mmCIF file of C-alpha atoms in Angstrom:
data_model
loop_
_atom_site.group_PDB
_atom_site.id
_atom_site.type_symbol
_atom_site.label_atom_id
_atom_site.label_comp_id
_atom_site.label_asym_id
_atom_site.label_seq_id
_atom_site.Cartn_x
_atom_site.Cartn_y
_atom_site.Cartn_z
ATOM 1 C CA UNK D 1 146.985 -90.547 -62.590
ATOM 2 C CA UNK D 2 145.465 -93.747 -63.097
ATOM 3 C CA UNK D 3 145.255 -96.245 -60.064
ATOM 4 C CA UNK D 4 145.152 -99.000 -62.118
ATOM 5 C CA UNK D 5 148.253 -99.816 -63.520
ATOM 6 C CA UNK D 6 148.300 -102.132 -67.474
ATOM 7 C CA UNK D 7 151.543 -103.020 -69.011
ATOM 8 C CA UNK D 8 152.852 -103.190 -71.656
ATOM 9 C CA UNK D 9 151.337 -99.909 -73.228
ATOM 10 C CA UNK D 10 151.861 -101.680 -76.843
ATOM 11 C CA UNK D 11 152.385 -105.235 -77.983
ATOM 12 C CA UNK D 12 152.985 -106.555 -81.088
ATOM 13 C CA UNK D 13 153.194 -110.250 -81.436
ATOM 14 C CA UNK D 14 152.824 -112.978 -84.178
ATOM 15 C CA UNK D 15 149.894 -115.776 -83.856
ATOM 16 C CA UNK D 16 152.701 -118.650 -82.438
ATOM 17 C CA UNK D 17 154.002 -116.258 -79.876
ATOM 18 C CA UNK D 18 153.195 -116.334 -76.162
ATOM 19 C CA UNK D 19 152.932 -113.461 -74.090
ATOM 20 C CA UNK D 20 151.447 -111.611 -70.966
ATOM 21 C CA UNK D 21 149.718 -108.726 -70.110
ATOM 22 C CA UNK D 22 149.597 -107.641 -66.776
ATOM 23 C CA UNK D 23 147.836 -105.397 -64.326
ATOM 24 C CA UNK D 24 148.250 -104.067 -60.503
ATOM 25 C CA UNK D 25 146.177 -102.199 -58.374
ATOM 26 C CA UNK D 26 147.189 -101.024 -54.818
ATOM 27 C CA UNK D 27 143.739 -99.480 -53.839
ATOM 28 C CA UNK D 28 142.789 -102.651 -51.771
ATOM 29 C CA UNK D 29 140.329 -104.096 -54.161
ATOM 30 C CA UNK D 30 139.130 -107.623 -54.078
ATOM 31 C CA UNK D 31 137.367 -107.925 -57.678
ATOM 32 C CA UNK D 32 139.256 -107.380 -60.528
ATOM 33 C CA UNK D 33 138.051 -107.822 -64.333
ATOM 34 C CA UNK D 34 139.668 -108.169 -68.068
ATOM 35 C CA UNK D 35 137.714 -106.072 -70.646
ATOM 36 C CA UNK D 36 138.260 -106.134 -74.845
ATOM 37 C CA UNK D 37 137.474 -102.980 -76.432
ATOM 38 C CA UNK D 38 137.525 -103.043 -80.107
ATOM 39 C CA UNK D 39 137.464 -99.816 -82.257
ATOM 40 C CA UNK D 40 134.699 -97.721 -82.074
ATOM 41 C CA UNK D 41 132.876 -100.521 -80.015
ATOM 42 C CA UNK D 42 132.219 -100.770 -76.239
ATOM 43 C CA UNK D 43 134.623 -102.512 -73.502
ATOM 44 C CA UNK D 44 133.059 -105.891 -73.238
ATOM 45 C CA UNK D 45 133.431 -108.394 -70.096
ATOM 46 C CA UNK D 46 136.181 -111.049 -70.753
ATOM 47 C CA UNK D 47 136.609 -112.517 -67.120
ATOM 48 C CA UNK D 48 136.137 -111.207 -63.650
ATOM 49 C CA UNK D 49 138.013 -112.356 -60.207
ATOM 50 C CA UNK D 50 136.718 -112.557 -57.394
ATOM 51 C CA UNK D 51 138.918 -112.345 -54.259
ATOM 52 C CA UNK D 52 141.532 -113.596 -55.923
ATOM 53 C CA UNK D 53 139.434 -116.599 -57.761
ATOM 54 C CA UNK D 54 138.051 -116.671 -61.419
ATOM 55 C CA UNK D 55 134.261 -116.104 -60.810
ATOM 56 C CA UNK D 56 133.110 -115.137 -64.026
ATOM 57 C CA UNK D 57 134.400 -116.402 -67.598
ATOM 58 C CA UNK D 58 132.393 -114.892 -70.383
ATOM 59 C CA UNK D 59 133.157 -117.621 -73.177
ATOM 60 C CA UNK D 60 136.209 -116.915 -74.223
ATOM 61 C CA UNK D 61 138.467 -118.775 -75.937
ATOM 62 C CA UNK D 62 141.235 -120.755 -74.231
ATOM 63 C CA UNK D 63 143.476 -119.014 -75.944
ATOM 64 C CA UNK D 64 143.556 -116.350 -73.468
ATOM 65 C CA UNK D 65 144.084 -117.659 -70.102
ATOM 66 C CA UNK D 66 143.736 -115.434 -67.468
ATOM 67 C CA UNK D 67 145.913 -115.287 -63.876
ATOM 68 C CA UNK D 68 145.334 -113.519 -60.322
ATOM 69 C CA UNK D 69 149.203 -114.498 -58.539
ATOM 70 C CA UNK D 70 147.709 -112.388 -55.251
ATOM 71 C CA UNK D 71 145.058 -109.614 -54.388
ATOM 72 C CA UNK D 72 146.970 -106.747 -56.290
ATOM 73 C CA UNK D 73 147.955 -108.475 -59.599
ATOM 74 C CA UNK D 74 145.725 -109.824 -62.634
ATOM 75 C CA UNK D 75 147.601 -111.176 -65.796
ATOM 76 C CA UNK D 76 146.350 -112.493 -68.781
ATOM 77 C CA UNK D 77 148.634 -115.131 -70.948
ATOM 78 C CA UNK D 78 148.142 -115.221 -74.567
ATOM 79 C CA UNK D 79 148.942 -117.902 -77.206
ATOM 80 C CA UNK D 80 148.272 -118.454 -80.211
ATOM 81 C CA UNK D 81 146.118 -115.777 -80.960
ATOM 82 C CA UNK D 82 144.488 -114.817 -84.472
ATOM 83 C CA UNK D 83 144.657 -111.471 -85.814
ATOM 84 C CA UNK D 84 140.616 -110.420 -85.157
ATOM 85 C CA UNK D 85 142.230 -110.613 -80.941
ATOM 86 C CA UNK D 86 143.783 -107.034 -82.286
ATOM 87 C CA UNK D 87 142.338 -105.361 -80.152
ATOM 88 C CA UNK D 88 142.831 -102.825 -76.553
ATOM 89 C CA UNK D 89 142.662 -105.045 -73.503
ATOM 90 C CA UNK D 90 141.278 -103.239 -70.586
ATOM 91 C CA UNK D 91 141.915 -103.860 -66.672
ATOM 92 C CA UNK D 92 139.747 -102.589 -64.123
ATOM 93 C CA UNK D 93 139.005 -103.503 -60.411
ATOM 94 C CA UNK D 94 136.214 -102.581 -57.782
ATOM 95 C CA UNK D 95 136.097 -102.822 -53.839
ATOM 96 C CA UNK D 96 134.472 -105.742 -53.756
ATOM 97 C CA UNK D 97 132.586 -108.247 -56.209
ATOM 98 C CA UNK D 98 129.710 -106.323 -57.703
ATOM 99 C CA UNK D 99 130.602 -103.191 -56.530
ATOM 100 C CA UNK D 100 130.567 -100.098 -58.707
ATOM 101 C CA UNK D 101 132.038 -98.168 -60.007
ATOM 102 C CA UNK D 102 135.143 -99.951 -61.533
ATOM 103 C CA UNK D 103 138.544 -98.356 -62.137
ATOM 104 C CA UNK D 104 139.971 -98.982 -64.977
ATOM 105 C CA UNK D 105 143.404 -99.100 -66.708
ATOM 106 C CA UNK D 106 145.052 -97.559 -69.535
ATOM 107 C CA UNK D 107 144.665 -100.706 -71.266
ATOM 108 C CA UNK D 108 147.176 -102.399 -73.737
ATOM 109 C CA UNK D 109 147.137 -102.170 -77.263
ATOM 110 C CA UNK D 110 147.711 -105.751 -78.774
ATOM 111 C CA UNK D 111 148.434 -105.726 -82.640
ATOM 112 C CA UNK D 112 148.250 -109.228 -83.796
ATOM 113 C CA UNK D 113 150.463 -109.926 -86.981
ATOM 114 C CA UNK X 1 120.449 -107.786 -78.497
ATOM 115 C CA UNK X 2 121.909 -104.544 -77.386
ATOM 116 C CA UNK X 3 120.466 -103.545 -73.998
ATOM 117 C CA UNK X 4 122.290 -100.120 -73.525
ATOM 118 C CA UNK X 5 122.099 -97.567 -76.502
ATOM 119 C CA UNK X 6 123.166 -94.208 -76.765
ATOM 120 C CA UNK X 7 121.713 -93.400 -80.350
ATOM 121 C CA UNK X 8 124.301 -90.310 -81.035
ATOM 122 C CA UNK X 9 127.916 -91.814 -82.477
ATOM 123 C CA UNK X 10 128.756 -87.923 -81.955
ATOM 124 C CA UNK X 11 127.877 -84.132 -80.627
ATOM 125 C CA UNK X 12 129.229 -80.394 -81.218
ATOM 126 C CA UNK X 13 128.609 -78.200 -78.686
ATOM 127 C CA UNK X 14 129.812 -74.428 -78.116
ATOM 128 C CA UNK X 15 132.513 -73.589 -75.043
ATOM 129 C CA UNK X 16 130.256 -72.751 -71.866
ATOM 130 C CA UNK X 17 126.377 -74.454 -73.406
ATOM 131 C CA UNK X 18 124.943 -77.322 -72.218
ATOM 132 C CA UNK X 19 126.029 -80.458 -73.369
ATOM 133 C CA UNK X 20 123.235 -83.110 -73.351
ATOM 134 C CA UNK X 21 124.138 -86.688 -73.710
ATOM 135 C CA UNK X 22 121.069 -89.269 -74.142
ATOM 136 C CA UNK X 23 121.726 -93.084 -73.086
ATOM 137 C CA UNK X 24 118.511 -95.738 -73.579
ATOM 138 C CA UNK X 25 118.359 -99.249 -72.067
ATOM 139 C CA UNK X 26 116.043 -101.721 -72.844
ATOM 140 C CA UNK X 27 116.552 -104.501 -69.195
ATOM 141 C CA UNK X 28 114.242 -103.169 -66.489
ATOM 142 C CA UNK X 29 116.229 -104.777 -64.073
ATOM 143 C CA UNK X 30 119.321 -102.261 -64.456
ATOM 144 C CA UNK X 31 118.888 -100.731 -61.336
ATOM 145 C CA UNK X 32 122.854 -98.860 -61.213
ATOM 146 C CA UNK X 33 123.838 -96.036 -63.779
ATOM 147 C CA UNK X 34 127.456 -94.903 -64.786
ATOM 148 C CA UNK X 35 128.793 -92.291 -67.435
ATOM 149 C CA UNK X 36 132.361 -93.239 -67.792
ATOM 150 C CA UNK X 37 134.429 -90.617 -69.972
ATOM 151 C CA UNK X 38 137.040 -91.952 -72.338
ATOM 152 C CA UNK X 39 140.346 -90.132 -73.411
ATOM 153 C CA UNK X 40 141.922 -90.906 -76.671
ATOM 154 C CA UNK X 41 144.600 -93.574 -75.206
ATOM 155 C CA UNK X 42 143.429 -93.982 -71.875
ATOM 156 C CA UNK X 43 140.874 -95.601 -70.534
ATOM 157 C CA UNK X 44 137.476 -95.050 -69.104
ATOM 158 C CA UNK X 45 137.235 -92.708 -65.812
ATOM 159 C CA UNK X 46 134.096 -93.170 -63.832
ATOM 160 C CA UNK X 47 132.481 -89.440 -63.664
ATOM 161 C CA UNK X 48 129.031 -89.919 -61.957
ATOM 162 C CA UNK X 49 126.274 -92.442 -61.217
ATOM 163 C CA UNK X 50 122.822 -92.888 -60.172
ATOM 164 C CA UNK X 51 120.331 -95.365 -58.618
ATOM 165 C CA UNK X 52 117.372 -96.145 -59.661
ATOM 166 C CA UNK X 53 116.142 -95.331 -56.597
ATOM 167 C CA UNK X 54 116.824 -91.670 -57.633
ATOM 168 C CA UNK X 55 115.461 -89.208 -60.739
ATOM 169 C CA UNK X 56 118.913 -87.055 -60.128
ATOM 170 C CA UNK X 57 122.377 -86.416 -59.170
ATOM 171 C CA UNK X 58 124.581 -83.855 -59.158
ATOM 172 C CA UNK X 59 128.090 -83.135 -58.876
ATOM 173 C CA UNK X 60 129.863 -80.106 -60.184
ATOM 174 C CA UNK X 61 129.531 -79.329 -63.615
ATOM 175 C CA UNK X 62 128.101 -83.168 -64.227
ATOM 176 C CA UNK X 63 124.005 -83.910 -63.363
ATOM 177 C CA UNK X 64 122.553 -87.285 -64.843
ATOM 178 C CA UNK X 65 118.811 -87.719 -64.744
ATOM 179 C CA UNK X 66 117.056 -91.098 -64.402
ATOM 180 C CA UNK X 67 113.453 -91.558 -66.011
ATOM 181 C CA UNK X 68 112.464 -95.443 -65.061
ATOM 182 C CA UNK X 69 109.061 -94.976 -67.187
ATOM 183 C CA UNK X 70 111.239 -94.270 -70.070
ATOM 184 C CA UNK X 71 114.232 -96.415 -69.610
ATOM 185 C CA UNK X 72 116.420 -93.359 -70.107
ATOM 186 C CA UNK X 73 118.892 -91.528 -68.926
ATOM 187 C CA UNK X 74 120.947 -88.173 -69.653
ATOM 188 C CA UNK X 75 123.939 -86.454 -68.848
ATOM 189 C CA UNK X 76 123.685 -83.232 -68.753
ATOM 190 C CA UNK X 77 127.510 -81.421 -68.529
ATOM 191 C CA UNK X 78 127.013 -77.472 -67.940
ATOM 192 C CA UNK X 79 129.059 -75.637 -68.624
ATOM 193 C CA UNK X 80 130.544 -77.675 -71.608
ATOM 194 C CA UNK X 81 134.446 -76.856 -71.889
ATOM 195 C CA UNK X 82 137.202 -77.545 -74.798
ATOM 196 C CA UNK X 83 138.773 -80.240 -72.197
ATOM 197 C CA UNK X 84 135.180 -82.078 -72.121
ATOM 198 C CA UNK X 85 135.800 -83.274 -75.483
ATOM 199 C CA UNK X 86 135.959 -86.940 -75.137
ATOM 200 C CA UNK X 87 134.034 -90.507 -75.871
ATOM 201 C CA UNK X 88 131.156 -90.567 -73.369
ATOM 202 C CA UNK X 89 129.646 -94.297 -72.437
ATOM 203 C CA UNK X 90 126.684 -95.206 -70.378
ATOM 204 C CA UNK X 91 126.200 -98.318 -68.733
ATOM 205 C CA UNK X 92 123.753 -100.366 -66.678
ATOM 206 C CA UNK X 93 124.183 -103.141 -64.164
ATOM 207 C CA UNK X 94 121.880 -105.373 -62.042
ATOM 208 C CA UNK X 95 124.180 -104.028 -59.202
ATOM 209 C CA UNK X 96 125.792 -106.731 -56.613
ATOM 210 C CA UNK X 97 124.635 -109.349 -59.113
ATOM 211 C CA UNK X 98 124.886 -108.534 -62.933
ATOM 212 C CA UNK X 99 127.405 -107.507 -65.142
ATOM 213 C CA UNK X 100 128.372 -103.808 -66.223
ATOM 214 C CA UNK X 101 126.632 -103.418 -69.954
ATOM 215 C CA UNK X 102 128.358 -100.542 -72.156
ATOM 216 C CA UNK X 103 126.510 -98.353 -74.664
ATOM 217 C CA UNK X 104 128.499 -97.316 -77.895
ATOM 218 C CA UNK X 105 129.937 -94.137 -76.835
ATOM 219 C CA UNK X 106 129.086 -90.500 -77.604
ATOM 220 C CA UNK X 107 131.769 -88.482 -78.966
ATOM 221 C CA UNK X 108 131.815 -84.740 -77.338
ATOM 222 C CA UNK X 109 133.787 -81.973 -79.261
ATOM 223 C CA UNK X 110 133.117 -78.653 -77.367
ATOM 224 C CA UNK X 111 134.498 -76.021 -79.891
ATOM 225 C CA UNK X 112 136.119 -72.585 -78.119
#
Protein backbone atom coordinates (compact mmCIF):
# COMPACT_ATOMS: atom_id res chain seq x y z
CA UNK A 1 0.00 0.00 0.00
CA UNK A 2 1.16 3.24 -0.98
CA UNK A 3 1.25 6.11 1.70
CA UNK A 4 0.98 8.58 -0.68
CA UNK A 5 -2.24 8.91 -2.00
CA UNK A 6 -2.69 10.68 -6.20
CA UNK A 7 -6.07 11.05 -7.65
CA UNK A 8 -7.50 10.75 -10.22
CA UNK A 9 -5.73 7.46 -11.46
CA UNK A 10 -6.58 8.69 -15.23
CA UNK A 11 -7.52 12.00 -16.77
CA UNK A 12 -8.38 12.85 -19.98
CA UNK A 13 -8.98 16.43 -20.77
CA UNK A 14 -9.00 18.81 -23.84
CA UNK A 15 -6.36 21.89 -24.03
CA UNK A 16 -9.38 24.64 -22.83
CA UNK A 17 -10.33 22.49 -19.92
CA UNK A 18 -9.37 23.12 -16.29
CA UNK A 19 -8.73 20.57 -13.90
CA UNK A 20 -6.93 19.29 -10.66
CA UNK A 21 -4.89 16.72 -9.55
CA UNK A 22 -4.51 16.09 -6.12
CA UNK A 23 -2.43 14.35 -3.51
CA UNK A 24 -2.54 13.49 0.47
CA UNK A 25 -0.20 12.12 2.69
CA UNK A 26 -0.94 11.32 6.42
CA UNK A 27 2.69 10.25 7.39
CA UNK A 28 3.40 13.74 8.99
CA UNK A 29 5.60 15.09 6.31
CA UNK A 30 6.43 18.70 5.89
CA UNK A 31 8.00 18.70 2.19
CA UNK A 32 6.06 17.62 -0.46
CA UNK A 33 7.05 17.68 -4.35
CA UNK A 34 5.25 17.39 -8.01
CA UNK A 35 7.29 15.18 -10.41
CA UNK A 36 6.56 14.65 -14.55
CA UNK A 37 7.60 11.40 -15.77
CA UNK A 38 7.39 10.99 -19.42
CA UNK A 39 7.68 7.53 -21.16
CA UNK A 40 10.65 5.75 -20.87
CA UNK A 41 12.27 8.95 -19.27
CA UNK A 42 13.06 9.75 -15.60
CA UNK A 43 10.61 11.59 -12.97
CA UNK A 44 11.83 15.11 -13.21
CA UNK A 45 11.34 17.95 -10.39
CA UNK A 46 8.31 20.22 -11.22
CA UNK A 47 7.88 22.10 -7.78
CA UNK A 48 8.63 21.29 -4.20
CA UNK A 49 6.80 22.69 -0.83
CA UNK A 50 8.19 23.37 1.86
CA UNK A 51 6.15 23.36 5.12
CA UNK A 52 3.36 24.13 3.46
CA UNK A 53 5.06 27.06 1.15
CA UNK A 54 6.27 26.79 -2.56
CA UNK A 55 10.12 26.67 -2.10
CA UNK A 56 11.23 25.41 -5.23
CA UNK A 57 9.66 26.08 -8.85
CA UNK A 58 11.70 24.42 -11.53
CA UNK A 59 10.54 26.69 -14.60
CA UNK A 60 7.53 25.56 -15.38
CA UNK A 61 5.03 26.96 -17.18
CA UNK A 62 2.15 28.87 -15.58
CA UNK A 63 0.02 26.72 -16.94
CA UNK A 64 0.32 24.40 -14.16
CA UNK A 65 -0.19 26.07 -10.95
CA UNK A 66 0.49 24.25 -8.09
CA UNK A 67 -1.51 24.36 -4.39
CA UNK A 68 -0.60 23.12 -0.68
CA UNK A 69 -4.47 23.95 1.17
CA UNK A 70 -2.63 22.43 4.61
CA UNK A 71 0.32 20.06 5.66
CA UNK A 72 -1.37 16.80 4.24
CA UNK A 73 -2.66 17.99 0.80
CA UNK A 74 -0.71 19.14 -2.50
CA UNK A 75 -2.85 19.89 -5.69
CA UNK A 76 -1.87 20.93 -8.88
CA UNK A 77 -4.50 23.04 -11.23
CA UNK A 78 -4.17 22.71 -14.85
CA UNK A 79 -5.35 24.94 -17.76
CA UNK A 80 -4.87 25.16 -20.84
CA UNK A 81 -2.49 22.63 -21.37
CA UNK A 82 -0.92 21.38 -24.82
CA UNK A 83 -0.80 17.89 -25.73
CA UNK A 84 3.35 17.33 -25.17
CA UNK A 85 1.90 17.90 -20.92
CA UNK A 86 0.67 14.05 -21.73
CA UNK A 87 2.37 12.81 -19.49
CA UNK A 88 2.29 10.72 -15.58
CA UNK A 89 2.36 13.32 -12.84
CA UNK A 90 4.04 12.05 -9.81
CA UNK A 91 3.51 13.10 -5.97
CA UNK A 92 5.90 12.38 -3.41
CA UNK A 93 6.71 13.83 0.12
CA UNK A 94 9.69 13.53 2.68
CA UNK A 95 9.95 14.28 6.55
CA UNK A 96 11.27 17.33 6.19
CA UNK A 97 12.78 19.67 3.34
CA UNK A 98 15.77 17.85 1.94
CA UNK A 99 15.25 14.83 3.54
CA UNK A 100 15.51 11.50 1.76
CA UNK A 101 14.19 9.28 0.79
CA UNK A 102 10.86 10.55 -0.77
CA UNK A 103 7.61 8.57 -0.98
CA UNK A 104 6.01 8.69 -3.79
CA UNK A 105 2.51 8.26 -5.33
CA UNK A 106 0.91 6.21 -7.85
CA UNK A 107 0.90 9.13 -9.98
CA UNK A 108 -1.87 10.25 -12.50
CA UNK A 109 -1.96 9.57 -15.97
CA UNK A 110 -2.96 12.86 -17.88
CA UNK A 111 -3.84 12.27 -21.66
CA UNK A 112 -4.06 15.59 -23.25
CA UNK A 113 -6.46 15.66 -26.37
CA UNK B 1 23.94 17.51 -19.35
CA UNK B 2 22.87 14.31 -17.77
CA UNK B 3 24.55 13.90 -14.37
CA UNK B 4 23.11 10.40 -13.38
CA UNK B 5 23.43 7.52 -16.02
CA UNK B 6 22.70 4.07 -15.81
CA UNK B 7 24.07 2.95 -19.34
CA UNK B 8 21.79 -0.44 -19.49
CA UNK B 9 17.98 0.52 -20.91
CA UNK B 10 17.56 -3.34 -19.87
CA UNK B 11 18.88 -6.82 -18.13
CA UNK B 12 17.89 -10.72 -18.18
CA UNK B 13 18.84 -12.50 -15.43
CA UNK B 14 18.05 -16.26 -14.34
CA UNK B 15 15.58 -16.96 -11.04
CA UNK B 16 18.04 -17.16 -7.91
CA UNK B 17 21.66 -15.31 -9.86
CA UNK B 18 22.84 -12.19 -9.12
CA UNK B 19 21.40 -9.34 -10.59
CA UNK B 20 23.91 -6.45 -11.05
CA UNK B 21 22.63 -3.05 -11.80
CA UNK B 22 25.40 -0.27 -12.71
CA UNK B 23 24.40 3.57 -12.10
CA UNK B 24 27.31 6.43 -13.10
CA UNK B 25 27.16 10.11 -12.04
CA UNK B 26 29.18 12.67 -13.24
CA UNK B 27 28.55 15.83 -9.94
CA UNK B 28 31.09 15.09 -7.22
CA UNK B 29 29.06 16.79 -4.92
CA UNK B 30 26.22 13.97 -4.82
CA UNK B 31 26.94 12.90 -1.56
CA UNK B 32 23.20 10.69 -0.99
CA UNK B 33 22.40 7.48 -3.13
CA UNK B 34 18.87 5.88 -3.79
CA UNK B 35 17.70 2.84 -6.02
CA UNK B 36 14.04 3.39 -6.29
CA UNK B 37 12.16 0.32 -8.01
CA UNK B 38 9.33 1.08 -10.38
CA UNK B 39 6.18 -1.17 -11.04
CA UNK B 40 4.40 -0.97 -14.27
CA UNK B 41 1.53 1.59 -13.01
CA UNK B 42 2.79 2.54 -9.82
CA UNK B 43 5.22 4.55 -8.83
CA UNK B 44 8.72 4.52 -7.53
CA UNK B 45 9.33 2.65 -4.00
CA UNK B 46 12.49 3.66 -2.26
CA UNK B 47 14.48 0.16 -1.73
CA UNK B 48 17.94 1.18 -0.28
CA UNK B 49 20.45 4.03 -0.01
CA UNK B 50 23.88 4.93 0.78
CA UNK B 51 26.17 7.81 1.87
CA UNK B 52 28.99 8.73 0.58
CA UNK B 53 30.42 8.44 3.65
CA UNK B 54 30.07 4.63 3.11
CA UNK B 55 31.55 1.93 0.27
CA UNK B 56 28.36 -0.45 1.33
CA UNK B 57 25.02 -1.29 2.55
CA UNK B 58 23.09 -4.02 3.00
CA UNK B 59 19.69 -5.03 3.56
CA UNK B 60 18.18 -8.36 2.73
CA UNK B 61 18.45 -9.54 -0.59
CA UNK B 62 19.45 -5.69 -1.75
CA UNK B 63 23.48 -4.45 -1.21
CA UNK B 64 24.52 -1.17 -3.17
CA UNK B 65 28.20 -0.38 -3.33
CA UNK B 66 29.61 3.17 -3.51
CA UNK B 67 33.08 3.76 -5.36
CA UNK B 68 33.71 7.81 -4.95
CA UNK B 69 37.05 7.41 -7.19
CA UNK B 70 34.83 6.13 -9.84
CA UNK B 71 31.66 8.02 -9.48
CA UNK B 72 29.77 4.73 -9.48
CA UNK B 73 27.55 2.84 -7.94
CA UNK B 74 25.82 -0.76 -8.14
CA UNK B 75 23.06 -2.64 -6.96
CA UNK B 76 23.64 -5.79 -6.48
CA UNK B 77 20.03 -7.91 -5.83
CA UNK B 78 20.95 -11.69 -4.78
CA UNK B 79 19.08 -13.78 -5.12
CA UNK B 80 17.27 -12.29 -8.25
CA UNK B 81 13.46 -13.51 -8.21
CA UNK B 82 10.53 -13.47 -11.03
CA UNK B 83 8.80 -10.62 -8.70
CA UNK B 84 12.19 -8.46 -9.05
CA UNK B 85 11.31 -7.77 -12.49
CA UNK B 86 10.79 -4.12 -12.59
CA UNK B 87 12.31 -0.51 -13.87
CA UNK B 88 15.27 0.15 -11.55
CA UNK B 89 16.43 4.09 -11.17
CA UNK B 90 19.37 5.54 -9.41
CA UNK B 91 19.61 8.87 -8.19
CA UNK B 92 21.92 11.39 -6.54
CA UNK B 93 21.31 14.41 -4.37
CA UNK B 94 23.47 17.10 -2.67
CA UNK B 95 21.44 15.92 0.44
CA UNK B 96 19.67 18.77 2.76
CA UNK B 97 20.45 21.14 -0.11
CA UNK B 98 20.12 19.82 -3.78
CA UNK B 99 17.63 18.28 -5.70
CA UNK B 100 17.00 14.40 -6.26
CA UNK B 101 18.61 13.70 -10.01
CA UNK B 102 17.09 10.42 -11.74
CA UNK B 103 19.04 8.11 -14.05
CA UNK B 104 17.03 6.48 -17.02
CA UNK B 105 15.97 3.34 -15.50
CA UNK B 106 17.16 -0.26 -15.85
CA UNK B 107 14.64 -2.69 -16.81
CA UNK B 108 15.04 -6.18 -14.73
CA UNK B 109 13.28 -9.34 -16.18
CA UNK B 110 14.37 -12.31 -13.93
CA UNK B 111 13.15 -15.37 -16.03
CA UNK B 112 11.97 -18.69 -13.76
Amino acid sequence: DTEVTQTPKHLVMGMTNKKSLKCEQHMGHRAMYWYKQKAKKPPELMFVYSYEKLSINESVPSRFSPECPNSSLLNLHLHALQPEDSALYLCASSQGPGDQPQHFGDGTRLSIL
Amino acid sequence: DQQVKQNSPSLSVQEGRISILNCDYTNSMFDYFLWYKKYPAEGPTFLISISSIKDKNEDGRFTVFLNKSAKHLSLHIVPSQPGDSAVYFCAAIIYQGGKLIFGQGTELSVKP
